PDB file of C-alpha atoms and ligand atoms in Angstrom:
ATOM      1  CA  MET A   1      27.267 -25.576 -55.731  1.00 49.00           C
ATOM      2  CA  LYS A   2      29.647 -22.791 -55.583  1.00 51.00           C
ATOM      3  CA  LYS A   3      27.137 -21.001 -58.096  1.00 53.00           C
ATOM      4  CA  LEU A   4      24.202 -21.585 -56.056  1.00 52.00           C
ATOM      5  CA  THR A   5      26.069 -20.147 -52.953  1.00 52.00           C
ATOM      6  CA  ILE A   6      27.246 -16.963 -54.620  1.00 51.00           C
ATOM      7  CA  LEU A   7      23.716 -16.708 -55.894  1.00 49.00           C
ATOM      8  CA  LEU A   8      22.506 -16.793 -52.236  1.00 50.00           C
ATOM      9  CA  LEU A   9      25.183 -14.498 -51.198  1.00 49.00           C
ATOM     10  CA  VAL A  10      23.719 -11.589 -53.467  1.00 45.00           C
ATOM     11  CA  LEU A  11      19.974 -12.582 -52.680  1.00 46.00           C
ATOM     12  CA  ILE A  12      21.031 -12.205 -48.652  1.00 46.00           C
ATOM     13  CA  ILE A  13      23.078  -8.773 -49.517  1.00 45.00           C
ATOM     14  CA  ILE A  14      20.108  -7.446 -51.429  1.00 43.00           C
ATOM     15  CA  GLY A  15      17.830  -8.718 -49.145  1.00 42.00           C
ATOM     16  CA  CYS A  16      19.726  -7.360 -45.866  1.00 39.00           C
ATOM     17  CA  LYS A  17      19.624  -3.897 -47.736  1.00 38.00           C
ATOM     18  CA  LYS A  18      15.757  -3.847 -47.329  1.00 36.00           C
ATOM     19  CA  GLN A  19      15.340  -5.539 -44.027  1.00 40.00           C
ATOM     20  CA  ASP A  20      18.190  -5.033 -41.466  1.00 46.00           C
ATOM     21  CA  LYS A  21      17.125  -7.516 -38.742  1.00 80.00           C
ATOM     22  CA  ILE A  22      17.774 -10.716 -40.266  1.00 84.00           C
ATOM     23  CA  LYS A  23      20.796 -12.708 -38.853  1.00 87.00           C
ATOM     24  CA  THR A  24      23.015 -14.539 -41.625  1.00 86.00           C
ATOM     25  CA  ILE A  25      25.432 -17.367 -41.754  1.00 87.00           C
ATOM     26  CA  ILE A  26      27.162 -18.815 -44.784  1.00 87.00           C
ATOM     27  CA  LYS A  27      29.638 -21.635 -44.178  1.00 88.00           C
ATOM     28  CA  GLU A  28      31.185 -23.799 -46.723  1.00 87.00           C
ATOM     29  CA  THR A  29      33.979 -26.592 -46.264  1.00 87.00           C
ATOM     30  CA  ASP A  30      34.850 -29.619 -48.230  1.00 86.00           C
ATOM     31  CA  ASN A  31      31.677 -31.622 -46.085  1.00 86.00           C
ATOM     32  CA  TYR A  32      28.961 -29.205 -46.038  1.00 88.00           C
ATOM     33  CA  VAL A  33      27.293 -25.763 -47.001  1.00 89.00           C
ATOM     34  CA  ILE A  34      25.809 -23.909 -44.517  1.00 91.00           C
ATOM     35  CA  SER A  35      23.227 -20.844 -45.377  1.00 90.00           C
ATOM     36  CA  ILE A  36      21.247 -19.817 -42.505  1.00 92.00           C
ATOM     37  CA  ASN A  37      18.687 -16.772 -42.541  1.00 89.00           C
ATOM     38  CA  TYR A  38      16.638 -16.060 -39.490  1.00 91.00           C
ATOM     39  CA  PRO A  39      14.967 -13.127 -38.341  1.00 89.00           C
ATOM     40  CA  ILE A  40      15.777 -10.537 -35.215  1.00 87.00           C
ATOM     41  CA  THR A  41      12.316  -9.165 -34.092  1.00 82.00           C
ATOM     42  CA  ASP A  42      11.756  -7.143 -31.788  1.00 76.00           C
ATOM     43  CA  ASN A  43      10.526  -9.438 -29.553  1.00 80.00           C
ATOM     44  CA  LYS A  44      13.247 -11.160 -27.104  1.00 83.00           C
ATOM     45  CA  ARG A  45      11.459 -14.210 -25.939  1.00 84.00           C
ATOM     46  CA  ILE A  46      10.750 -15.379 -29.595  1.00 88.00           C
ATOM     47  CA  ASN A  47      14.308 -14.457 -30.669  1.00 90.00           C
ATOM     48  CA  LYS A  48      15.540 -16.578 -28.255  1.00 92.00           C
ATOM     49  CA  GLN A  49      13.272 -19.237 -29.147  1.00 92.00           C
ATOM     50  CA  ILE A  50      14.360 -18.986 -32.793  1.00 94.00           C
ATOM     51  CA  LYS A  51      17.958 -18.737 -32.328  1.00 93.00           C
ATOM     52  CA  LYS A  52      17.991 -22.067 -30.370  1.00 95.00           C
ATOM     53  CA  TYR A  53      16.174 -23.635 -32.496  1.00 95.00           C
ATOM     54  CA  VAL A  54      18.340 -22.661 -35.285  1.00 94.00           C
ATOM     55  CA  ASN A  55      21.230 -23.718 -33.284  1.00 93.00           C
ATOM     56  CA  ASP A  56      20.072 -26.906 -32.478  1.00 93.00           C
ATOM     57  CA  GLU A  57      19.564 -27.677 -36.094  1.00 92.00           C
ATOM     58  CA  TYR A  58      22.478 -26.663 -36.941  1.00 91.00           C
ATOM     59  CA  LYS A  59      24.507 -28.782 -34.455  1.00 90.00           C
ATOM     60  CA  ASN A  60      22.524 -31.680 -35.946  1.00 90.00           C
ATOM     61  CA  PHE A  61      23.211 -31.218 -39.113  1.00 89.00           C
ATOM     62  CA  ILE A  62      27.252 -30.905 -38.521  1.00 87.00           C
ATOM     63  CA  LYS A  63      26.818 -34.557 -36.441  1.00 86.00           C
ATOM     64  CA  GLN A  64      25.420 -36.119 -39.213  1.00 82.00           C
ATOM     65  CA  ASN A  65      28.428 -37.785 -41.018  1.00 71.00           C
ATOM     66  CA  ASN A  66      27.696 -38.306 -44.719  1.00 73.00           C
ATOM     67  CA  GLU A  67      29.433 -39.554 -47.734  1.00 78.00           C
ATOM     68  CA  GLU A  68      28.356 -36.719 -50.328  1.00 82.00           C
ATOM     69  CA  LYS A  69      28.835 -33.163 -49.400  1.00 84.00           C
ATOM     70  CA  GLN A  70      25.443 -31.548 -47.840  1.00 88.00           C
ATOM     71  CA  GLU A  71      23.893 -28.549 -47.568  1.00 90.00           C
ATOM     72  CA  LEU A  72      21.945 -27.086 -44.746  1.00 92.00           C
ATOM     73  CA  ASN A  73      19.512 -24.192 -45.692  1.00 92.00           C
ATOM     74  CA  ILE A  74      17.419 -22.070 -43.179  1.00 94.00           C
ATOM     75  CA  ASN A  75      15.110 -19.865 -44.050  1.00 92.00           C
ATOM     76  CA  PHE A  76      11.847 -18.416 -42.772  1.00 91.00           C
ATOM     77  CA  LYS A  77       8.660 -16.556 -43.341  1.00 89.00           C
ATOM     78  CA  ILE A  78       6.819 -13.824 -41.210  1.00 84.00           C
ATOM     79  CA  ASN A  79       3.119 -13.845 -41.097  1.00 82.00           C
ATOM     80  CA  ASP A  80       0.654 -11.503 -39.258  1.00 76.00           C
ATOM     81  CA  ASP A  81       1.039 -13.711 -36.202  1.00 82.00           C
ATOM     82  CA  GLU A  82       3.450 -16.245 -36.800  1.00 87.00           C
ATOM     83  CA  ILE A  83       7.055 -16.597 -37.671  1.00 91.00           C
ATOM     84  CA  ILE A  84       7.881 -19.895 -39.901  1.00 92.00           C
ATOM     85  CA  ILE A  85      11.631 -21.175 -40.155  1.00 94.00           C
ATOM     86  CA  TYR A  86      12.130 -23.349 -42.788  1.00 93.00           C
ATOM     87  CA  SER A  87      15.494 -25.439 -42.139  1.00 90.00           C
ATOM     88  CA  ASN A  88      15.755 -28.193 -45.023  1.00 86.00           C
ATOM     89  CA  ASN A  89      12.830 -30.328 -44.850  1.00 79.00           C
ATOM     90  CA  ASN A  90      11.510 -29.067 -41.541  1.00 87.00           C
ATOM     91  CA  LYS A  91       9.146 -26.372 -40.767  1.00 91.00           C
ATOM     92  CA  LYS A  92       8.618 -24.768 -37.512  1.00 93.00           C
ATOM     93  CA  SER A  93       6.314 -22.057 -36.514  1.00 92.00           C
ATOM     94  CA  PHE A  94       6.947 -19.468 -33.595  1.00 90.00           C
ATOM     95  CA  LYS A  95       3.486 -17.455 -32.593  1.00 86.00           C
ATOM     96  CA  TYR A  96       4.684 -14.159 -32.704  1.00 75.00           C
ATOM     97  CA  LYS A  97       2.435 -11.688 -30.769  1.00 69.00           C
ATOM     98  CA  LYS A  98       3.691  -8.491 -31.124  1.00 60.00           C
ATOM     99  CA  GLU A  99       5.035  -6.730 -27.644  1.00 55.00           C
ATOM    100  CA  PRO A 100       2.365  -3.890 -26.768  1.00 52.00           C
ATOM    101  CA  LYS A 101       3.231  -0.418 -28.165  1.00 48.00           C
ATOM    102  CA  THR A 102       4.634   2.163 -25.600  1.00 46.00           C
ATOM    103  CA  ILE A 103       2.618   4.472 -25.386  1.00 44.00           C
ATOM    104  CA  GLU A 104       2.550   7.005 -22.920  1.00 44.00           C
ATOM    105  CA  THR A 105       0.232   6.106 -20.469  1.00 45.00           C
ATOM    106  CA  TYR A 106      -2.432   9.065 -19.737  1.00 46.00           C
ATOM    107  CA  LYS A 107      -3.000   9.602 -16.289  1.00 47.00           C
ATOM    108  CA  TYR A 108      -6.397  10.249 -15.542  1.00 49.00           C
ATOM    109  CA  ILE A 109      -7.164  13.027 -13.249  1.00 50.00           C
ATOM    110  CA  SER A 110     -10.974  13.921 -12.626  1.00 53.00           C
ATOM    111  CA  LYS A 111     -12.516  16.876 -11.537  1.00 54.00           C
ATOM    112  CA  ALA A 112     -13.097  17.187  -7.943  1.00 52.00           C
ATOM    113  CA  LYS A 113     -16.588  16.371  -7.449  1.00 70.00           C
ATOM    114  CA  GLU A 114     -18.917  16.234  -4.286  1.00 74.00           C
ATOM    115  CA  ILE A 115     -21.454  13.862  -3.430  1.00 83.00           C
ATOM    116  CA  ASP A 116     -23.281  14.040  -1.125  1.00 87.00           C
ATOM    117  CA  ILE A 117     -24.875  10.822   0.781  1.00 87.00           C
ATOM    118  CA  SER A 118     -28.054  12.006   1.670  1.00 89.00           C
ATOM    119  CA  LYS A 119     -29.138  13.247  -1.591  1.00 93.00           C
ATOM    120  CA  LYS A 120     -30.934  11.200  -3.802  1.00 96.00           C
ATOM    121  CA  SER A 121     -28.752   9.658  -6.228  1.00 95.00           C
ATOM    122  CA  ILE A 122     -29.076   8.030  -9.922  1.00 97.00           C
ATOM    123  CA  ALA A 123     -26.563   6.463 -12.282  1.00 97.00           C
ATOM    124  CA  LEU A 124     -26.793   7.573 -15.829  1.00 98.00           C
ATOM    125  CA  THR A 125     -25.146   4.804 -17.921  1.00 98.00           C
ATOM    126  CA  PHE A 126     -24.674   5.067 -21.546  1.00 98.00           C
ATOM    127  CA  ASP A 127     -24.126   2.170 -23.922  1.00 98.00           C
ATOM    128  CA  ASP A 128     -22.699   1.309 -27.395  1.00 97.00           C
ATOM    129  CA  GLY A 129     -20.400   4.450 -27.657  1.00 97.00           C
ATOM    130  CA  PRO A 130     -18.372   6.384 -28.054  1.00 97.00           C
ATOM    131  CA  SER A 131     -19.585   7.918 -31.104  1.00 97.00           C
ATOM    132  CA  LYS A 132     -19.979  11.410 -32.407  1.00 96.00           C
ATOM    133  CA  TYR A 133     -22.521  12.721 -29.772  1.00 97.00           C
ATOM    134  CA  THR A 134     -20.596  11.297 -27.012  1.00 98.00           C
ATOM    135  CA  ARG A 135     -18.419  14.521 -26.476  1.00 97.00           C
ATOM    136  CA  LYS A 136     -21.558  16.566 -26.866  1.00 97.00           C
ATOM    137  CA  ILE A 137     -23.372  14.348 -24.016  1.00 98.00           C
ATOM    138  CA  ILE A 138     -20.333  14.742 -21.528  1.00 97.00           C
ATOM    139  CA  ASP A 139     -20.318  18.705 -22.037  1.00 97.00           C
ATOM    140  CA  LEU A 140     -24.059  18.871 -21.052  1.00 97.00           C
ATOM    141  CA  LEU A 141     -23.323  16.378 -18.090  1.00 96.00           C
ATOM    142  CA  ASN A 142     -20.545  18.720 -17.098  1.00 94.00           C
ATOM    143  CA  GLU A 143     -22.928  21.645 -17.052  1.00 94.00           C
ATOM    144  CA  TYR A 144     -24.854  19.882 -14.404  1.00 94.00           C
ATOM    145  CA  ASN A 145     -21.749  19.097 -12.345  1.00 92.00           C
ATOM    146  CA  ALA A 146     -23.269  15.084 -13.413  1.00 94.00           C
ATOM    147  CA  ASN A 147     -21.149  11.782 -13.846  1.00 94.00           C
ATOM    148  CA  ALA A 148     -22.238   8.556 -15.701  1.00 97.00           C
ATOM    149  CA  THR A 149     -20.793   5.068 -16.527  1.00 97.00           C
ATOM    150  CA  PHE A 150     -20.074   4.500 -20.589  1.00 98.00           C
ATOM    151  CA  PHE A 151     -20.236   0.872 -21.198  1.00 98.00           C
ATOM    152  CA  ILE A 152     -18.220   1.019 -24.220  1.00 98.00           C
ATOM    153  CA  LEU A 153     -16.984  -1.245 -27.068  1.00 98.00           C
ATOM    154  CA  GLY A 154     -13.202  -2.078 -27.506  1.00 97.00           C
ATOM    155  CA  ASN A 155     -13.470  -1.750 -31.136  1.00 97.00           C
ATOM    156  CA  LYS A 156     -14.290   1.809 -30.969  1.00 97.00           C
ATOM    157  CA  VAL A 157     -11.765   3.160 -28.556  1.00 96.00           C
ATOM    158  CA  GLU A 158      -8.529   4.048 -30.521  1.00 94.00           C
ATOM    159  CA  LEU A 159     -10.731   5.799 -33.095  1.00 95.00           C
ATOM    160  CA  TYR A 160     -12.298   7.715 -30.146  1.00 96.00           C
ATOM    161  CA  ASN A 161      -9.186   7.974 -28.036  1.00 94.00           C
ATOM    162  CA  ASP A 162      -9.826  11.704 -27.094  1.00 94.00           C
ATOM    163  CA  THR A 163     -13.381  11.589 -26.176  1.00 96.00           C
ATOM    164  CA  LEU A 164     -12.346   8.871 -23.793  1.00 96.00           C
ATOM    165  CA  LYS A 165      -9.873  11.584 -22.224  1.00 94.00           C
ATOM    166  CA  TYR A 166     -12.376  13.569 -21.607  1.00 94.00           C
ATOM    167  CA  MET A 167     -14.835  11.441 -20.559  1.00 95.00           C
ATOM    168  CA  LEU A 168     -12.152  10.283 -17.806  1.00 93.00           C
ATOM    169  CA  GLU A 169     -11.188  14.178 -17.025  1.00 90.00           C
ATOM    170  CA  SER A 170     -14.448  14.712 -16.520  1.00 92.00           C
ATOM    171  CA  GLY A 171     -14.858  12.095 -13.990  1.00 91.00           C
ATOM    172  CA  ASN A 172     -16.695   9.939 -15.489  1.00 95.00           C
ATOM    173  CA  GLU A 173     -16.379   5.733 -15.198  1.00 96.00           C
ATOM    174  CA  ILE A 174     -15.890   3.804 -18.159  1.00 97.00           C
ATOM    175  CA  GLY A 175     -16.846   0.336 -18.436  1.00 98.00           C
ATOM    176  CA  ASN A 176     -16.711  -2.601 -20.826  1.00 98.00           C
ATOM    177  CA  HIS A 177     -19.454  -3.879 -23.155  1.00 98.00           C
ATOM    178  CA  SER A 178     -17.606  -6.400 -25.265  1.00 97.00           C
ATOM    179  CA  TYR A 179     -15.255  -5.865 -28.179  1.00 97.00           C
ATOM    180  CA  ASN A 180     -17.605  -5.756 -30.824  1.00 96.00           C
ATOM    181  CA  HIS A 181     -21.164  -6.234 -29.140  1.00 96.00           C
ATOM    182  CA  LYS A 182     -21.276  -9.769 -29.704  1.00 95.00           C
ATOM    183  CA  TRP A 183     -24.613 -11.940 -27.881  1.00 95.00           C
ATOM    184  CA  LEU A 184     -22.191 -13.433 -25.469  1.00 95.00           C
ATOM    185  CA  THR A 185     -24.912 -15.927 -24.081  1.00 94.00           C
ATOM    186  CA  HIS A 186     -24.443 -17.211 -27.931  1.00 93.00           C
ATOM    187  CA  VAL A 187     -20.626 -17.467 -28.282  1.00 94.00           C
ATOM    188  CA  ASP A 188     -18.396 -20.440 -26.147  1.00 94.00           C
ATOM    189  CA  GLU A 189     -15.796 -19.533 -23.491  1.00 94.00           C
ATOM    190  CA  GLU A 190     -12.882 -18.760 -25.542  1.00 94.00           C
ATOM    191  CA  GLU A 191     -14.899 -16.389 -27.183  1.00 96.00           C
ATOM    192  CA  LEU A 192     -16.644 -14.979 -24.085  1.00 96.00           C
ATOM    193  CA  LEU A 193     -13.244 -14.098 -22.849  1.00 95.00           C
ATOM    194  CA  ASN A 194     -11.638 -12.729 -25.587  1.00 96.00           C
ATOM    195  CA  GLN A 195     -14.382 -10.437 -25.893  1.00 97.00           C
ATOM    196  CA  ILE A 196     -13.941  -8.962 -22.058  1.00 97.00           C
ATOM    197  CA  ASN A 197     -10.052  -9.458 -22.286  1.00 96.00           C
ATOM    198  CA  LYS A 198      -9.280  -7.724 -25.476  1.00 97.00           C
ATOM    199  CA  THR A 199     -11.664  -4.456 -24.472  1.00 97.00           C
ATOM    200  CA  GLN A 200      -9.999  -4.529 -21.099  1.00 97.00           C
ATOM    201  CA  GLU A 201      -6.469  -4.474 -22.761  1.00 96.00           C
ATOM    202  CA  ILE A 202      -7.261  -1.818 -25.167  1.00 96.00           C
ATOM    203  CA  ILE A 203      -8.533   0.456 -22.493  1.00 96.00           C
ATOM    204  CA  LYS A 204      -6.078   0.319 -20.614  1.00 93.00           C
ATOM    205  CA  GLU A 205      -3.185   0.744 -23.383  1.00 92.00           C
ATOM    206  CA  ASN A 206      -4.657   3.442 -24.595  1.00 93.00           C
ATOM    207  CA  LEU A 207      -6.074   5.332 -21.601  1.00 93.00           C
ATOM    208  CA  GLY A 208      -4.062   3.664 -18.553  1.00 91.00           C
ATOM    209  CA  TYR A 209      -7.710   2.989 -17.153  1.00 92.00           C
ATOM    210  CA  GLU A 210      -9.062  -0.267 -16.163  1.00 93.00           C
ATOM    211  CA  PRO A 211     -12.878  -0.687 -15.778  1.00 96.00           C
ATOM    212  CA  LYS A 212     -14.255  -2.186 -13.204  1.00 95.00           C
ATOM    213  CA  VAL A 213     -17.531  -3.071 -14.225  1.00 97.00           C
ATOM    214  CA  PHE A 214     -19.467  -4.950 -17.049  1.00 98.00           C
ATOM    215  CA  ARG A 215     -22.559  -4.374 -19.184  1.00 98.00           C
ATOM    216  CA  PRO A 216     -23.612  -7.447 -20.725  1.00 97.00           C
ATOM    217  CA  THR A 217     -24.942  -6.941 -24.521  1.00 96.00           C
ATOM    218  CA  TYR A 218     -28.711  -7.054 -24.493  1.00 95.00           C
ATOM    219  CA  GLY A 219     -28.475  -7.310 -20.845  1.00 95.00           C
ATOM    220  CA  SER A 220     -28.521 -11.492 -21.163  1.00 94.00           C
ATOM    221  CA  VAL A 221     -26.118 -12.949 -18.509  1.00 96.00           C
ATOM    222  CA  SER A 222     -25.444 -16.355 -18.242  1.00 94.00           C
ATOM    223  CA  LYS A 223     -24.007 -18.718 -15.441  1.00 93.00           C
ATOM    224  CA  LEU A 224     -20.864 -19.029 -17.260  1.00 93.00           C
ATOM    225  CA  MET A 225     -20.180 -15.329 -17.441  1.00 94.00           C
ATOM    226  CA  ARG A 226     -21.070 -15.206 -13.935  1.00 94.00           C
ATOM    227  CA  GLU A 227     -18.274 -17.490 -13.112  1.00 92.00           C
ATOM    228  CA  THR A 228     -15.700 -16.363 -15.647  1.00 91.00           C
ATOM    229  CA  ILE A 229     -16.129 -12.731 -15.452  1.00 94.00           C
ATOM    230  CA  ASN A 230     -13.856 -11.154 -13.136  1.00 92.00           C
ATOM    231  CA  LEU A 231     -15.970  -7.238 -12.998  1.00 96.00           C
ATOM    232  CA  ASP A 232     -18.917  -6.284 -11.622  1.00 96.00           C
ATOM    233  CA  ILE A 233     -21.880  -7.129 -13.887  1.00 97.00           C
ATOM    234  CA  ILE A 234     -24.646  -4.374 -14.233  1.00 97.00           C
ATOM    235  CA  LEU A 235     -27.738  -4.522 -15.728  1.00 97.00           C
ATOM    236  CA  TRP A 236     -30.484  -1.510 -15.437  1.00 97.00           C
ATOM    237  CA  ASN A 237     -33.901  -0.344 -13.320  1.00 96.00           C
ATOM    238  CA  ILE A 238     -35.065   1.592 -16.188  1.00 96.00           C
ATOM    239  CA  ASP A 239     -34.726   1.582 -20.009  1.00 96.00           C
ATOM    240  CA  THR A 240     -35.514   4.534 -21.394  1.00 94.00           C
ATOM    241  CA  MET A 241     -36.196   2.996 -24.753  1.00 93.00           C
ATOM    242  CA  ASP A 242     -34.194   5.728 -26.318  1.00 93.00           C
ATOM    243  CA  TRP A 243     -33.069   3.123 -28.945  1.00 90.00           C
ATOM    244  CA  LYS A 244     -36.950   2.936 -30.104  1.00 90.00           C
ATOM    245  CA  TYR A 245     -38.505   5.703 -29.503  1.00 89.00           C
ATOM    246  CA  LYS A 246     -38.467   8.601 -31.585  1.00 88.00           C
ATOM    247  CA  ASN A 247     -39.674  11.137 -29.776  1.00 93.00           C
ATOM    248  CA  LYS A 248     -38.210  13.004 -26.519  1.00 94.00           C
ATOM    249  CA  ASN A 249     -41.180  13.660 -24.512  1.00 95.00           C
ATOM    250  CA  LYS A 250     -42.068   9.887 -24.380  1.00 95.00           C
ATOM    251  CA  ILE A 251     -38.651   8.933 -23.560  1.00 96.00           C
ATOM    252  CA  ILE A 252     -39.009  11.906 -20.756  1.00 96.00           C
ATOM    253  CA  ASN A 253     -42.583  10.810 -19.495  1.00 95.00           C
ATOM    254  CA  ASN A 254     -40.868   6.984 -19.489  1.00 95.00           C
ATOM    255  CA  ILE A 255     -38.434   7.911 -17.404  1.00 96.00           C
ATOM    256  CA  MET A 256     -39.911  10.147 -14.837  1.00 97.00           C
ATOM    257  CA  SER A 257     -42.499   7.931 -14.124  1.00 96.00           C
ATOM    258  CA  GLN A 258     -40.259   5.451 -12.587  1.00 97.00           C
ATOM    259  CA  ILE A 259     -37.592   7.530 -11.346  1.00 97.00           C
ATOM    260  CA  GLU A 260     -36.523   7.009  -7.996  1.00 97.00           C
ATOM    261  CA  ASP A 261     -33.336   7.141  -5.576  1.00 97.00           C
ATOM    262  CA  GLY A 262     -30.733   4.679  -6.463  1.00 97.00           C
ATOM    263  CA  LYS A 263     -31.600   3.130  -9.951  1.00 98.00           C
ATOM    264  CA  ILE A 264     -29.583   2.827 -12.717  1.00 98.00           C
ATOM    265  CA  ILE A 265     -30.899   4.131 -15.868  1.00 98.00           C
ATOM    266  CA  LEU A 266     -30.129   2.877 -19.581  1.00 97.00           C
ATOM    267  CA  MET A 267     -29.576   4.797 -22.338  1.00 97.00           C
ATOM    268  CA  HIS A 268     -27.407   5.116 -25.540  1.00 97.00           C
ATOM    269  CA  ASP A 269     -25.163   7.652 -26.427  1.00 97.00           C
ATOM    270  CA  THR A 270     -24.923   6.494 -30.160  1.00 96.00           C
ATOM    271  CA  LYS A 271     -28.448   8.282 -30.530  1.00 94.00           C
ATOM    272  CA  LYS A 272     -28.779  12.129 -31.373  1.00 95.00           C
ATOM    273  CA  ILE A 273     -32.263  11.897 -29.257  1.00 96.00           C
ATOM    274  CA  THR A 274     -30.538  10.386 -26.092  1.00 97.00           C
ATOM    275  CA  TYR A 275     -28.844  14.127 -26.491  1.00 97.00           C
ATOM    276  CA  GLU A 276     -31.676  16.185 -27.017  1.00 96.00           C
ATOM    277  CA  THR A 277     -33.731  14.027 -23.887  1.00 97.00           C
ATOM    278  CA  LEU A 278     -30.900  14.564 -21.653  1.00 97.00           C
ATOM    279  CA  LYS A 279     -30.841  18.317 -22.341  1.00 97.00           C
ATOM    280  CA  GLN A 280     -34.453  18.505 -21.000  1.00 97.00           C
ATOM    281  CA  LEU A 281     -34.219  15.708 -18.774  1.00 97.00           C
ATOM    282  CA  LEU A 282     -30.777  16.918 -16.661  1.00 97.00           C
ATOM    283  CA  PRO A 283     -32.468  19.984 -15.118  1.00 97.00           C
ATOM    284  CA  LYS A 284     -35.751  18.490 -14.390  1.00 97.00           C
ATOM    285  CA  LEU A 285     -33.777  16.128 -12.601  1.00 97.00           C
ATOM    286  CA  LYS A 286     -31.893  18.157 -10.676  1.00 96.00           C
ATOM    287  CA  GLU A 287     -34.886  20.278  -9.930  1.00 96.00           C
ATOM    288  CA  GLN A 288     -36.415  17.181  -8.044  1.00 96.00           C
ATOM    289  CA  GLY A 289     -33.444  16.915  -6.002  1.00 96.00           C
ATOM    290  CA  TYR A 290     -31.340  14.309  -7.765  1.00 96.00           C
ATOM    291  CA  GLN A 291     -27.370  13.892  -8.212  1.00 94.00           C
ATOM    292  CA  PHE A 292     -26.195  12.011 -10.851  1.00 95.00           C
ATOM    293  CA  VAL A 293     -23.574   9.525  -9.803  1.00 94.00           C
ATOM    294  CA  THR A 294     -21.701   6.645 -11.781  1.00 94.00           C
ATOM    295  CA  VAL A 295     -22.478   3.016 -10.885  1.00 95.00           C
ATOM    296  CA  SER A 296     -19.604   2.334  -8.594  1.00 93.00           C
ATOM    297  CA  GLU A 297     -19.593   5.781  -6.775  1.00 92.00           C
ATOM    298  CA  LEU A 298     -23.923   4.260  -6.521  1.00 93.00           C
ATOM    299  CA  LYS A 299     -22.976   1.127  -5.269  1.00 93.00           C
ATOM    300  CA  GLU A 300     -20.565   3.318  -2.339  1.00 89.00           C
ATOM    301  CA  ILE A 301     -23.326   5.655  -1.533  1.00 90.00           C
ATOM    302  CA  LYS A 302     -25.343   2.247  -1.096  1.00 92.00           C
ATOM    303  CA  THR A 303     -22.858   0.518   1.030  1.00 90.00           C
ATOM    304  CA  ILE A 304     -22.101   3.827   3.504  1.00 88.00           C
ATOM    305  CA  ARG A 305     -25.670   4.285   3.765  1.00 88.00           C
ATOM    306  CA  GLU A 306     -26.605   0.800   4.784  1.00 89.00           C
ATOM    307  CA  LYS A 307     -23.678   0.856   7.482  1.00 84.00           C
ATOM    308  CA  THR A 308     -24.731   4.270   9.445  1.00 77.00           C
TER     309      THR A 308
HETATM  310 ZN1   ZN B   1     -25.300  -2.471 -26.101  1.00 64.95          ZN
END
C-alpha cells in the first residue's frame, strides 16, 4: 500500500507540473488511505458543484467503519462538455459549458443617414453570407448612400468578423438566417431553437449586436416557428433569382418589372453576379427616386406613414 501511495504521489507531482489547476488531497491513517484529485476550472459554478460532490464522497467514506484498511480514490476526466469524477465505484458527470470568452464588446456606430419618409423606399436584403463578395457589396452600397439587411449564417460570423463590423459601421442591419442553413421546417423544436439561438449568441458575442429580424431558410415558415421565434420573420416581395440566372440583364429586368415603393428584394451576397448586377441596378433605381433602407427602417417608415 505504501508503495502505491508513493507512486501515486509521484504521478500527481508529475501531473501537477503539466496542469497546475488540480486540487490534490493525500491522507493515510491506520484505517484508510485517501487520494483525491479534482480539477479547478475557470467556471465557478462547476467548481462549486465538484467540490461539494468530492466533500460528500470524502465524508461518507470517513463515516464507514470497516474492519479492514480502506482506500478512497477520486480522480477525473475532462471531455469537451463534461467533467467526470470517478470515486471508487461511483462516477458522476458534470456538464461543463465553458464561460463565454471575454472579448471586447464591439460598439458599432453607424454613419448618420438621412431617411426621407416621403421618398419611395425599398429594402435590399442579402441572404446566406457573408462571403468574399460582401465587403465589395458594402462598398458599393456606401457609394449610393444605401443600406441593406444582411441575413447571415451563424457559422460564418467568426470567419468574417471584420466584414461584419464594417457592415454595421456602414449603417446596415444584420438579420439571423440560422446557423448552418438547415431546412427549419424539417427539424424538431430543440434543433429549431438551437439554430436560432446559437446564431444570436455568436453575433452578440463577436459584434455586440443583437439581430431583431429573422429570415427562414428556403422562405418556409411553420406554425412552430411563428410561435417559438422571438424575432420579426421577414420574407420578400421580389425574388431576383440571382442564384439562378447567369445573366445580369435578366436579373435587372426581372427586378425592374416588379419594383414598387415598399418592396423587399431578395438577393444573395454569396454570388459574384449579384455584385455585378448591383453596380447597374443601384444607379438605375436611384435615378427613379428610390432610397435604400433596411427592413427595420422600412417597417418604421410604413408605421410613421400610417399614423400621418
Ligand atoms: Zn438562404
